[in-house]
Coordinates of C-alpha atoms in Angstrom, one line a residue:
Chain P
M1016 CA 33.7 38.3 38.6
T1017 CA 30.3 38.4 37.0
L1018 CA 27.7 35.9 36.0
F1019 CA 28.1 36.7 32.4
H1020 CA 31.8 36.4 31.8
L1021 CA 33.2 32.9 31.3
T1022 CA 36.8 32.2 32.3
A1023 CA 39.1 30.5 29.9
V1024 CA 38.7 27.2 31.7
E1025 CA 34.9 27.4 31.5
L1026 CA 35.0 28.3 27.9
A1027 CA 37.3 25.4 27.1
A1028 CA 34.9 23.1 29.0
L1029 CA 31.9 24.4 27.0
K1030 CA 33.6 24.0 23.6
L1031 CA 34.9 20.6 24.5
S1032 CA 31.4 19.5 25.7
L1033 CA 29.7 20.5 22.5
W1034 CA 32.5 18.9 20.4
V1035 CA 32.4 15.7 22.3
S1036 CA 28.6 15.4 22.3
G1037 CA 28.4 16.3 18.7
W1038 CA 30.8 13.6 17.8
A1039 CA 29.2 11.1 20.1
V1040 CA 25.8 11.6 18.4
A1041 CA 27.1 11.9 14.9
A1042 CA 29.2 8.7 15.1
S1043 CA 26.6 6.6 16.9
L1044 CA 23.6 7.6 14.7
P1045 CA 24.3 5.2 11.8
A1046 CA 24.9 2.4 14.3
G1047 CA 21.8 3.4 16.2
I1048 CA 19.7 3.3 13.1
L1049 CA 21.1 -0.1 12.1
A1050 CA 20.5 -1.5 15.6
A1051 CA 17.0 -0.1 15.6
W1052 CA 16.3 -1.7 12.3
V1053 CA 17.7 -5.1 13.3
L1054 CA 15.6 -5.1 16.5
A1055 CA 12.5 -3.9 14.8
R1056 CA 12.5 -5.9 11.6
L1057 CA 14.6 -9.1 12.0
R1058 CA 13.8 -12.2 13.9
F1059 CA 16.8 -14.3 15.1
P1060 CA 17.9 -16.3 18.0
G1061 CA 19.5 -14.2 20.7
K1062 CA 17.6 -11.1 19.8
N1063 CA 16.5 -10.6 23.4
L1064 CA 20.1 -10.9 24.5
L1065 CA 21.2 -8.2 22.0
D1066 CA 18.3 -6.0 23.1
G1067 CA 19.3 -6.4 26.7
M1068 CA 23.0 -5.7 26.0
L1069 CA 22.1 -2.5 24.2
H1070 CA 20.0 -1.4 27.1
L1071 CA 22.7 -2.1 29.7
P1072 CA 24.1 1.5 29.8
L1073 CA 20.6 2.6 30.8
V1074 CA 20.5 0.3 33.9
L1075 CA 24.1 0.0 34.9
P1076 CA 25.8 2.6 37.1
P1077 CA 27.8 4.9 34.6
V1078 CA 31.0 4.2 36.6
V1079 CA 30.7 0.5 35.8
I1080 CA 30.4 1.3 32.1
G1081 CA 33.4 3.7 32.4
Y1082 CA 35.4 1.0 34.1
L1083 CA 34.5 -1.6 31.5
L1084 CA 35.5 0.8 28.8
L1085 CA 38.8 1.4 30.6
V1086 CA 39.5 -2.3 30.9
M1087 CA 38.7 -3.1 27.3
L1088 CA 39.7 0.1 25.5
G1089 CA 42.5 1.4 27.6
R1090 CA 46.0 1.3 26.3
N1091 CA 46.5 -2.1 27.9
G1092 CA 43.0 -3.3 27.2
I1093 CA 42.2 -6.2 24.8
I1094 CA 40.7 -3.9 22.1
G1095 CA 42.5 -0.7 23.1
G1096 CA 45.9 -2.3 22.8
A1097 CA 45.1 -3.6 19.3
L1098 CA 43.7 -0.3 18.2
D1099 CA 46.9 1.5 19.4
R1100 CA 49.3 -1.0 17.8
Y1101 CA 47.6 -1.5 14.4
L1102 CA 45.7 1.7 13.8
G1103 CA 47.5 4.1 16.0
V1104 CA 44.2 5.1 17.6
V1105 CA 44.3 5.9 21.3
L1106 CA 41.0 6.5 23.1
A1107 CA 42.2 6.6 26.7
F1108 CA 42.5 10.0 28.4
N1109 CA 41.6 12.1 25.3
W1110 CA 38.4 13.7 23.8
K1111 CA 37.8 10.7 21.6
G1112 CA 37.5 8.5 24.6
A1113 CA 35.1 11.0 26.2
A1114 CA 33.0 11.0 23.0
L1115 CA 33.0 7.1 23.1
A1116 CA 31.9 7.1 26.7
A1117 CA 29.1 9.6 25.9
A1118 CA 28.1 7.7 22.9
V1119 CA 27.8 4.4 24.8
M1120 CA 25.8 5.9 27.5
A1121 CA 23.4 7.7 25.1
F1122 CA 23.1 4.7 22.7
P1123 CA 20.0 3.1 24.3
L1124 CA 18.1 6.3 24.2
L1125 CA 18.9 6.8 20.6
V1126 CA 18.0 3.3 19.6
R1127 CA 14.7 3.4 21.5
A1128 CA 13.5 6.6 19.9
V1129 CA 14.6 5.5 16.4
R1130 CA 13.1 2.0 16.8
L1131 CA 9.8 3.4 17.9
S1132 CA 9.6 5.6 14.8
L1133 CA 10.6 2.7 12.6
E1134 CA 7.9 0.5 14.0
G1135 CA 5.5 3.2 13.1
V1136 CA 6.4 3.1 9.4
D1137 CA 3.8 1.3 7.4
Q1138 CA 5.5 -1.6 5.7
G1139 CA 2.8 -1.5 3.1
L1140 CA 4.4 1.7 1.8
E1141 CA 7.7 -0.2 1.5
D1142 CA 5.9 -3.0 -0.4
A1143 CA 4.4 -0.4 -2.7
A1144 CA 7.8 1.1 -3.4
R1145 CA 9.2 -2.4 -4.2
T1146 CA 6.4 -2.9 -6.8
L1147 CA 7.4 0.4 -8.3
G1148 CA 10.9 -1.0 -9.0
A1149 CA 13.0 0.0 -6.0
G1150 CA 15.3 -2.5 -4.4
P1151 CA 15.4 -3.0 -0.6
L1152 CA 18.3 -0.5 -0.1
R1153 CA 16.7 2.2 -2.2
V1154 CA 13.4 1.6 -0.4
F1155 CA 15.2 2.1 2.9
F1156 CA 16.8 5.4 1.9
T1157 CA 13.8 6.9 -0.1
V1158 CA 10.9 5.6 2.0
T1159 CA 11.7 4.2 5.4
L1160 CA 14.4 6.6 6.5
P1161 CA 12.5 9.8 5.5
L1162 CA 9.4 8.5 7.3
M1163 CA 11.6 7.9 10.4
V1164 CA 12.8 11.5 10.6
P1165 CA 10.6 12.5 13.6
G1166 CA 12.0 9.6 15.6
I1167 CA 15.5 10.3 14.5
I1168 CA 15.2 14.0 15.6
T1169 CA 13.9 12.9 19.0
G1170 CA 16.7 10.3 19.3
V1171 CA 19.4 12.7 18.4
I1172 CA 18.2 15.4 20.8
L1173 CA 17.9 12.8 23.6
A1174 CA 21.3 11.4 22.9
F1175 CA 22.9 14.8 22.6
A1176 CA 21.4 15.9 26.0
R1177 CA 22.5 12.6 27.6
S1178 CA 26.0 13.1 26.2
L1179 CA 26.2 16.6 27.5
G1180 CA 25.4 15.4 30.9
E1181 CA 27.7 12.4 30.9
F1182 CA 29.8 12.3 34.0
G1183 CA 30.5 8.9 35.6
A1184 CA 31.6 6.9 32.6
T1185 CA 33.7 9.8 31.3
I1186 CA 35.6 10.5 34.5
T1187 CA 36.2 6.8 35.0
F1188 CA 37.4 6.1 31.5
V1189 CA 39.2 9.2 30.5
S1190 CA 39.6 11.1 33.8
N1191 CA 39.2 14.8 34.3
I1192 CA 42.0 16.5 32.3
R1193 CA 41.5 20.2 31.7
G1194 CA 41.3 21.0 27.9
Q1195 CA 41.4 17.3 27.1
T1196 CA 38.5 15.5 28.8
Q1197 CA 37.1 18.0 31.2
T1198 CA 33.6 18.5 29.8
L1199 CA 31.0 20.8 31.3
P1200 CA 29.7 18.5 34.1
L1201 CA 33.3 17.6 35.0
A1202 CA 34.3 21.3 35.1
L1203 CA 31.2 22.1 37.2
Y1204 CA 32.1 19.3 39.6
T1205 CA 35.7 20.5 39.8
L1206 CA 34.5 24.1 40.6
T1207 CA 32.3 22.9 43.4
Q1208 CA 35.4 21.3 45.0
V1209 CA 37.5 24.4 45.1
P1210 CA 37.1 27.5 47.3
D1211 CA 35.5 30.5 45.4
G1212 CA 34.2 28.2 42.7
E1213 CA 30.5 29.0 43.3
A1214 CA 30.2 31.7 40.7
G1215 CA 31.9 29.6 38.1
A1216 CA 29.7 26.6 39.0
M1217 CA 26.6 28.8 38.7
R1218 CA 27.7 30.1 35.3
L1219 CA 28.2 26.5 34.0
C1220 CA 24.9 25.5 35.5
I1221 CA 23.0 28.3 33.7
L1222 CA 24.9 27.4 30.5
S1223 CA 23.8 23.8 30.8
V1224 CA 20.2 24.8 31.1
L1225 CA 20.5 27.1 28.1
I1226 CA 22.0 24.5 25.9
A1227 CA 19.4 21.9 26.9
M1228 CA 16.6 24.4 26.2
A1229 CA 18.2 25.4 22.9
A1230 CA 18.3 21.7 21.9
L1231 CA 14.7 21.2 22.8
V1232 CA 13.6 24.2 20.8
C1233 CA 15.6 23.0 17.8
S1234 CA 14.0 19.6 17.9
E1235 CA 10.5 21.2 18.2
I1236 CA 11.2 23.4 15.2
L1237 CA 12.5 20.5 13.1
A1238 CA 9.6 18.3 14.1
R1239 CA 7.1 21.0 13.1
R1240 CA 8.8 21.6 9.8
F1241 CA 8.6 17.9 9.1
A1242 CA 4.9 17.8 10.0
A1243 CA 4.3 20.8 7.8
R1244 CA 6.0 19.1 4.9
M1245 CA 3.9 16.0 5.2
E1246 CA 0.8 18.2 5.3
G1247 CA 1.7 20.6 2.5
Chain F
M1453 CA -0.9 -13.6 -20.8
L1454 CA -0.9 -14.4 -17.1
E1455 CA -0.5 -18.0 -16.0
I1456 CA -1.0 -18.8 -12.4
R1457 CA -0.8 -22.1 -10.5
L1458 CA -0.4 -21.7 -6.7
D1459 CA -0.5 -23.8 -3.6
H1460 CA -0.1 -22.1 -0.3
T1461 CA -1.1 -23.0 3.2
Q1462 CA -1.4 -20.4 5.9
G1463 CA -2.7 -21.5 9.2
N1464 CA -6.0 -23.4 8.5
F1465 CA -6.4 -21.7 5.1
R1466 CA -5.3 -23.5 2.0
L1467 CA -5.0 -21.6 -1.3
N1468 CA -4.9 -23.9 -4.3
V1469 CA -5.7 -22.2 -7.6
A1470 CA -4.8 -22.4 -11.2
F1471 CA -6.1 -20.1 -13.9
Q1472 CA -5.1 -17.9 -16.8
G1473 CA -5.6 -14.3 -17.3
A1474 CA -6.4 -12.7 -20.6
A1475 CA -3.5 -11.3 -22.6
S1476 CA -5.2 -8.0 -22.9
G1477 CA -8.2 -6.3 -21.2
V1478 CA -9.4 -6.8 -17.7
T1479 CA -9.7 -10.2 -15.9
A1480 CA -11.7 -10.0 -12.8
L1481 CA -10.8 -11.9 -9.7
F1482 CA -14.2 -12.2 -8.0
G1483 CA -15.1 -13.7 -4.7
P1484 CA -16.2 -12.9 -1.2
S1485 CA -13.8 -11.4 1.4
G1486 CA -11.4 -14.0 2.8
A1487 CA -11.5 -16.1 -0.4
G1488 CA -7.8 -15.5 -0.9
K1489 CA -8.0 -12.9 -3.7
T1490 CA -5.5 -10.5 -2.1
S1491 CA -3.1 -13.4 -1.4
I1492 CA -3.1 -14.3 -5.0
V1493 CA -2.3 -10.8 -6.2
N1494 CA 0.4 -10.4 -3.5
M1495 CA 2.0 -13.6 -4.8
V1496 CA 1.8 -12.3 -8.4
A1497 CA 3.5 -9.1 -7.3
G1498 CA 6.1 -11.0 -5.3
L1499 CA 5.1 -9.6 -1.9
Q1500 CA 4.2 -13.0 -0.7
K1501 CA 5.9 -16.3 -1.5
P1502 CA 3.7 -19.3 -2.2
D1503 CA 4.7 -22.7 -1.0
A1504 CA 4.6 -24.1 -4.5
G1505 CA 3.5 -23.3 -8.0
R1506 CA 4.3 -21.2 -11.0
I1507 CA 3.5 -17.7 -12.0
A1508 CA 4.3 -16.4 -15.5
V1509 CA 3.5 -13.2 -17.3
N1510 CA 3.9 -13.1 -21.1
G1511 CA 6.1 -16.1 -20.9
L1512 CA 8.4 -14.6 -18.3
R1513 CA 8.6 -16.8 -15.2
L1514 CA 8.2 -14.7 -12.1
F1515 CA 7.9 -17.7 -9.7
D1516 CA 8.5 -21.3 -10.2
S1517 CA 9.0 -23.5 -7.2
A1518 CA 10.3 -26.4 -9.3
R1519 CA 13.1 -24.3 -10.7
K1520 CA 13.6 -22.3 -7.6
I1521 CA 12.8 -19.1 -9.3
H1522 CA 11.4 -16.3 -7.1
L1523 CA 11.9 -12.8 -8.6
P1524 CA 11.8 -10.0 -6.1
P1525 CA 9.0 -7.5 -6.6
E1526 CA 11.2 -4.8 -8.1
K1527 CA 12.3 -7.1 -10.9
R1528 CA 8.8 -8.3 -11.9
R1529 CA 7.6 -5.2 -13.8
I1530 CA 4.1 -5.5 -12.3
G1531 CA 2.1 -2.4 -11.4
Y1532 CA 0.1 -2.8 -8.3
V1533 CA -2.8 -0.5 -7.2
F1534 CA -3.5 -1.2 -3.6
Q1535 CA -6.9 -0.9 -1.9
E1536 CA -5.7 2.0 0.3
G1537 CA -3.6 3.8 -2.4
R1538 CA -0.4 3.6 -0.4
L1539 CA 1.0 6.9 -1.7
L1540 CA 4.3 7.9 -0.2
P1541 CA 3.2 10.6 2.3
H1542 CA 6.5 12.5 2.3
L1543 CA 6.5 13.0 -1.5
S1544 CA 4.5 15.3 -3.7
V1545 CA 2.0 13.9 -6.1
R1546 CA 4.4 14.5 -8.9
A1547 CA 7.2 12.7 -7.1
N1548 CA 4.9 9.8 -6.3
L1549 CA 4.0 9.5 -10.0
T1550 CA 7.6 9.6 -11.1
Y1551 CA 9.0 7.4 -8.4
G1552 CA 8.6 4.2 -10.3
M1553 CA 8.9 5.9 -13.7
R1554 CA 12.5 7.1 -13.0
L1555 CA 13.5 3.5 -12.0
T1556 CA 12.3 2.2 -15.4
P1557 CA 15.0 2.2 -18.0
K1558 CA 14.2 4.7 -20.8
D1559 CA 14.1 2.0 -23.5
R1560 CA 11.5 0.1 -21.6
R1561 CA 9.1 3.0 -21.1
F1562 CA 6.0 3.0 -23.2
V1563 CA 3.8 5.0 -21.0
E1564 CA 4.4 8.7 -21.0
F1565 CA 3.9 11.1 -18.1
D1566 CA 1.6 13.7 -19.8
P1567 CA -0.9 11.3 -21.3
V1568 CA -1.4 9.5 -18.0
V1569 CA -1.8 12.8 -16.1
D1570 CA -4.4 13.9 -18.7
L1571 CA -6.2 10.6 -18.7
L1572 CA -6.6 10.5 -15.0
G1573 CA -7.3 14.3 -14.7
I1574 CA -4.7 14.9 -12.0
G1575 CA -2.8 17.7 -13.6
H1576 CA -3.9 20.2 -11.0
L1577 CA -2.8 18.0 -8.1
L1578 CA 0.9 17.6 -9.0
H1579 CA 2.3 19.9 -6.3
R1580 CA 0.1 18.7 -3.5
R1581 CA 1.0 16.1 -0.8
P1582 CA -1.1 12.9 -0.6
S1583 CA -2.6 14.0 2.7
R1584 CA -4.4 16.8 0.9
L1585 CA -6.1 14.6 -1.6
S1586 CA -9.6 13.1 -1.5
G1587 CA -10.0 9.3 -1.5
G1588 CA -10.9 9.3 -5.2
E1589 CA -7.9 11.6 -6.1
K1590 CA -5.6 9.3 -4.1
Q1591 CA -6.7 6.3 -6.1
R1592 CA -6.3 8.1 -9.4
V1593 CA -2.7 9.0 -8.5
A1594 CA -2.0 5.5 -7.3
I1595 CA -3.3 4.2 -10.7
G1596 CA -1.1 6.7 -12.5
R1597 CA 1.9 5.8 -10.4
A1598 CA 1.6 2.1 -11.2
L1599 CA 0.9 2.8 -14.9
L1600 CA 4.0 5.0 -15.3
T1601 CA 6.3 2.1 -14.5
S1602 CA 5.3 0.8 -17.9
P1603 CA 4.4 -2.5 -16.4
A1604 CA 3.8 -5.8 -18.2
M1605 CA 0.6 -6.1 -16.2
L1606 CA -1.5 -4.2 -13.7
L1607 CA -2.9 -5.6 -10.5
M1608 CA -5.7 -3.8 -8.9
D1609 CA -6.8 -5.0 -5.4
E1610 CA -10.3 -3.6 -4.8
P1611 CA -9.1 -0.1 -5.7
L1612 CA -12.6 1.3 -5.2
A1613 CA -13.5 -0.6 -2.0
S1614 CA -12.5 2.3 0.4
L1615 CA -14.5 4.9 -1.6
D1616 CA -18.1 6.0 -1.2
P1617 CA -20.4 5.5 -4.2
A1618 CA -19.9 9.0 -5.5
R1619 CA -16.1 8.6 -5.5
K1620 CA -16.4 5.2 -7.0
A1621 CA -18.4 6.6 -9.9
E1622 CA -15.5 9.2 -10.2
V1623 CA -12.7 6.6 -10.5
L1624 CA -14.3 3.8 -12.4
P1625 CA -14.5 5.5 -15.8
F1626 CA -10.7 6.1 -15.6
I1627 CA -10.1 2.4 -15.1
V1628 CA -12.4 1.6 -18.0
R1629 CA -10.5 4.0 -20.2
L1630 CA -7.2 2.9 -19.0
A1631 CA -8.0 -0.7 -19.9
R1632 CA -9.0 0.4 -23.4
E1633 CA -6.3 2.9 -24.1
F1634 CA -3.1 1.2 -22.8
A1635 CA -2.5 -2.3 -24.0
I1636 CA -1.8 -3.6 -20.5
P1637 CA -3.6 -6.6 -19.1
V1638 CA -5.3 -5.9 -15.8
L1639 CA -6.1 -8.4 -13.0
Y1640 CA -8.8 -6.7 -11.1
V1641 CA -9.8 -8.0 -7.6
S1642 CA -13.4 -7.3 -6.5
H1643 CA -16.1 -8.6 -4.4
A1644 CA -18.7 -6.3 -6.0
L1645 CA -20.2 -7.5 -9.2
D1646 CA -21.4 -4.1 -10.3
E1647 CA -17.8 -2.8 -10.4
I1648 CA -16.5 -5.4 -12.8
L1649 CA -19.6 -5.6 -15.0
N1650 CA -18.6 -2.9 -17.4
L1651 CA -14.9 -3.5 -16.9
A1652 CA -14.0 -7.1 -17.3
A1653 CA -14.2 -9.5 -20.2
R1654 CA -13.1 -12.5 -18.2
M1655 CA -13.9 -13.5 -14.7
V1656 CA -12.2 -15.9 -12.3
M1657 CA -14.5 -16.8 -9.4
I1658 CA -12.6 -17.6 -6.2
R1659 CA -14.2 -19.2 -3.2
E1660 CA -12.5 -20.5 -0.1
G1661 CA -9.1 -20.7 -1.7
R1662 CA -10.2 -22.4 -4.9
V1663 CA -11.3 -21.5 -8.4
L1664 CA -15.1 -22.0 -8.5
A1665 CA -15.4 -21.0 -12.2
D1666 CA -13.4 -19.3 -14.8
G1667 CA -14.2 -17.9 -18.2
D1668 CA -16.1 -15.3 -20.1
L1669 CA -17.8 -12.9 -17.7
E1670 CA -21.2 -13.0 -19.4
A1671 CA -21.3 -16.7 -19.8
L1672 CA -20.5 -17.2 -16.1
L1673 CA -23.2 -14.6 -15.0
S1674 CA -25.9 -16.5 -16.9
R1675 CA -25.0 -19.9 -15.4
S1676 CA -27.8 -20.9 -12.9
D1677 CA -25.4 -22.9 -10.7
L1678 CA -23.3 -19.9 -10.0
Q1679 CA -26.1 -17.5 -9.1
P1680 CA -25.8 -18.1 -5.3
H1681 CA -22.1 -17.1 -5.5
L1682 CA -22.6 -13.9 -7.3
G1683 CA -23.3 -12.1 -4.1
R1684 CA -26.7 -10.6 -5.1
A1685 CA -30.1 -11.1 -3.5
E1686 CA -31.9 -12.1 -6.7
S1687 CA -30.9 -13.5 -10.0
E1688 CA -30.0 -11.0 -12.7
S1689 CA -29.3 -11.1 -16.4
V1690 CA -26.4 -9.3 -17.9
I1691 CA -26.7 -8.3 -21.5
S1692 CA -23.8 -6.9 -23.6
T1693 CA -25.1 -4.2 -25.9
V1694 CA -23.8 -1.4 -28.0
V1695 CA -25.3 2.1 -27.9
K1696 CA -27.3 2.7 -31.0
E1697 CA -28.9 5.9 -30.1
P1698 CA -27.8 7.8 -26.9
E1699 CA -31.0 9.7 -26.5
D1700 CA -34.2 9.7 -28.4
A1701 CA -37.0 12.2 -28.3
F1702 CA -38.4 10.6 -25.2
G1703 CA -35.2 10.6 -23.3
L1704 CA -34.5 6.9 -23.8
T1705 CA -31.3 5.2 -24.8
H1706 CA -31.5 2.6 -27.6
L1707 CA -29.1 -0.3 -27.0
R1708 CA -28.5 -2.9 -29.7
F1709 CA -27.8 -6.6 -28.9
G1710 CA -27.7 -9.0 -31.8
D1711 CA -30.5 -7.6 -34.1
R1712 CA -32.6 -6.4 -31.3
I1713 CA -33.1 -3.1 -29.6
L1714 CA -33.4 -2.6 -25.9
K1715 CA -34.9 0.7 -24.9
V1716 CA -33.8 1.9 -21.4
L1717 CA -33.7 5.1 -19.4
S1718 CA -31.0 7.5 -20.6
I1719 CA -27.5 6.1 -20.1
D1720 CA -24.5 8.4 -20.1
A1721 CA -22.7 6.8 -23.0
E1722 CA -21.7 7.7 -26.6
K1723 CA -23.0 6.1 -29.8
G1724 CA -21.1 2.9 -30.5
E1725 CA -19.9 2.5 -27.0
P1726 CA -20.2 -1.0 -25.5
V1727 CA -22.4 -1.1 -22.4
R1728 CA -23.4 -4.0 -20.2
V1729 CA -26.8 -3.8 -18.6
R1730 CA -28.2 -5.7 -15.7
I1731 CA -31.8 -6.7 -15.5
S1732 CA -33.3 -8.2 -12.3
S1733 CA -35.3 -11.3 -12.9
R1734 CA -38.1 -9.7 -10.9
H1735 CA -38.6 -7.1 -13.6
V1736 CA -39.0 -9.5 -16.4
A1737 CA -42.5 -10.9 -17.3
I1738 CA -43.5 -13.7 -19.6
A1739 CA -46.4 -13.8 -22.0
L1740 CA -47.5 -16.5 -24.4
E1741 CA -48.7 -13.9 -27.0
P1742 CA -47.3 -10.5 -27.8
P1743 CA -49.3 -8.2 -25.7
S1744 CA -50.9 -5.2 -27.3
R1745 CA -51.5 -1.9 -25.6
T1746 CA -49.0 -2.3 -22.8
S1747 CA -46.5 -0.1 -21.0
F1748 CA -43.7 -2.6 -21.6
L1749 CA -41.4 -1.0 -24.2
N1750 CA -39.2 -4.1 -24.6
I1751 CA -40.9 -7.2 -25.9
F1752 CA -38.7 -10.0 -27.3
P1753 CA -39.8 -13.3 -28.7
G1754 CA -37.7 -16.2 -27.3
E1755 CA -37.7 -19.7 -26.0
I1756 CA -37.7 -21.1 -22.5
R1757 CA -34.4 -23.0 -21.9
E1758 CA -34.2 -23.7 -18.2
M1759 CA -36.3 -23.5 -15.1
V1760 CA -34.9 -23.3 -11.6
D1761 CA -37.2 -24.1 -8.8
L1762 CA -36.4 -21.9 -5.9
G1763 CA -38.9 -23.6 -3.6
G1764 CA -41.9 -21.8 -2.4
P1765 CA -44.2 -19.8 -4.6
V1766 CA -41.6 -18.5 -7.1
L1767 CA -39.2 -19.9 -9.7
D1768 CA -36.7 -18.5 -12.2
V1769 CA -37.1 -19.2 -15.9
R1770 CA -34.3 -18.6 -18.4
V1771 CA -35.5 -17.4 -21.7
E1772 CA -33.2 -17.3 -24.7
I1773 CA -33.8 -14.1 -26.6
G1774 CA -30.5 -13.9 -28.4
C1775 CA -28.9 -13.9 -25.0
S1776 CA -30.0 -15.4 -21.7
L1777 CA -32.7 -13.5 -19.8
W1778 CA -33.9 -14.6 -16.4
A1779 CA -37.5 -14.1 -15.4
R1780 CA -38.9 -14.7 -11.9
I1781 CA -42.5 -15.9 -12.0
T1782 CA -44.9 -17.4 -9.6
R1783 CA -45.9 -21.0 -9.5
K1784 CA -49.4 -19.9 -10.2
S1785 CA -48.4 -18.3 -13.5
L1786 CA -46.4 -21.4 -14.4
L1787 CA -49.4 -23.6 -14.0
E1788 CA -51.9 -21.2 -15.6
L1789 CA -49.7 -20.6 -18.7
N1790 CA -48.5 -24.2 -18.7
L1791 CA -44.9 -23.2 -19.3
K1792 CA -42.4 -25.9 -20.4
T1793 CA -38.8 -26.0 -21.4
G1794 CA -38.4 -25.4 -25.1
Q1795 CA -41.7 -23.4 -25.3
P1796 CA -41.7 -20.2 -27.4
V1797 CA -42.7 -17.2 -25.3
F1798 CA -42.4 -13.5 -25.2
A1799 CA -40.2 -11.8 -22.6
L1800 CA -41.3 -8.4 -21.4
I1801 CA -38.8 -5.9 -19.8
K1802 CA -39.7 -2.6 -18.2
S1803 CA -37.4 0.1 -19.4
V1804 CA -37.2 1.7 -16.0
A1805 CA -35.9 -1.5 -14.5
V1806 CA -32.7 -1.7 -16.5
S1807 CA -29.5 -0.4 -15.0
S1808 CA -25.9 -0.1 -16.2
G1809 CA -22.7 0.0 -14.3
P1810 CA -22.3 0.5 -10.5
S1811 CA -24.1 2.9 -8.2
D1812 CA -27.6 1.6 -7.5
A1813 CA -26.6 -2.1 -7.6
C1814 CA -25.4 -1.9 -4.0
R1815 CA -28.9 -1.5 -2.6

């Protein structure tokens, strides 16, 4: 047993974690950008309520979120039952559910970062693009979105890191099934519960640190590239 | 042809204006800051919606509250040059220039890329990002970008306001040439008279949300009742001339107005080019007989048409010399010469006191 050799279980947990987090971020990014846009640009009654709801996962215990997801999206849940019956989509106790739990928990962080960058975009530039003949949708994709890139990078990295670390909501919603829903933190927790698990736990711990650092380095490189492009 | 009738209330400020812009050439929208000039151009561009009114360009209705017409900005075909340029920072200069051009259907384009780049002298900047441009370069690119959409009209909202005098002098000639070479009417917002002097044919004076006066630029500038609103410390005359001789043996430029010749210090202009010059009333003297042996190079016979008492020891006298010329004289001179309205006199102008265009007018 060495510190540098992963067992099959640990390798499966690592792959699953990257897969689940990747999907969680990819699937929630468009919704996150939309939510950020709605909160930053529109004025409507109930906006504060929506803002609060989006921030709930940040303040509620993750277990509560997991339980709510289970109640609503489980096979017998209101939404989960319908999904199963009409679309044949089952979220409970598989990787899709894990990705959803991670996405929900990471969503506020994503929206906050994206919204901040959107609020920094000079609306005068959008007006200028309109006078040049671009409709609102084109302005969004050719002016607003490109200028939001730094915030989107930050949001994606934050959300990815949060997803990788997701524990409470995941274990409550989709349980801890090896190869199905046992992500890195869950595997680590499991290893700490069994005799002779310390080495494995340590390996997963180091792995988590490495992934987190790699993500940070990636975001830094991307942000620098963007800044260089704007300077060029 | 631009037709504007607007009524808009924002907070305590009411904008209520109606005027027409020229079908070609430059119409200046002139007035102090806060008069509502920018609101007007924003409404023409469609970036701001007036409470009521009508905006039409070349017969095309852009806004009509009675008929519930409010075209979005992208459908108006109006080029807008903003005070701060507003170039898209993530795009190269070339991509900025072609952004609007590519959205203009080919059969509607009448402004081509190469001539505009040549005219504005921005060929060497095409691969740069806006952040690497000087203020003057940015404004030239912004002008080119608006021009390349082949617009039905151009709006310019103080495009020189953020530039220092040297950069102003760099950009202004391009606007003059643009107005002459492309047959696009321009609505040019400014609070600086010297900017529009050699640019605009018509002027609409805006003050506190209303049209104060509207018409031929020169005619407005010579009206005594408007002098306090022209934003200058002393009354000035503006004379439209044509360059007859760019530089004589003494380094003077000869400018023709009517059948008279005005000799001034050398102006950078070509023969036949129209030039408007400003003459401060303080630099004009009046004599009852043509003086001999004098340093005044410009002596014009004329007739006193109007006297404006400024209170105190001085007053302004308007002398008709084929155009209006203001002279500031002392009350002592008035009494000693016994000047009256309708009296024939000679107006004397020092050559060194005549200036053209911007730069030194801001003193």
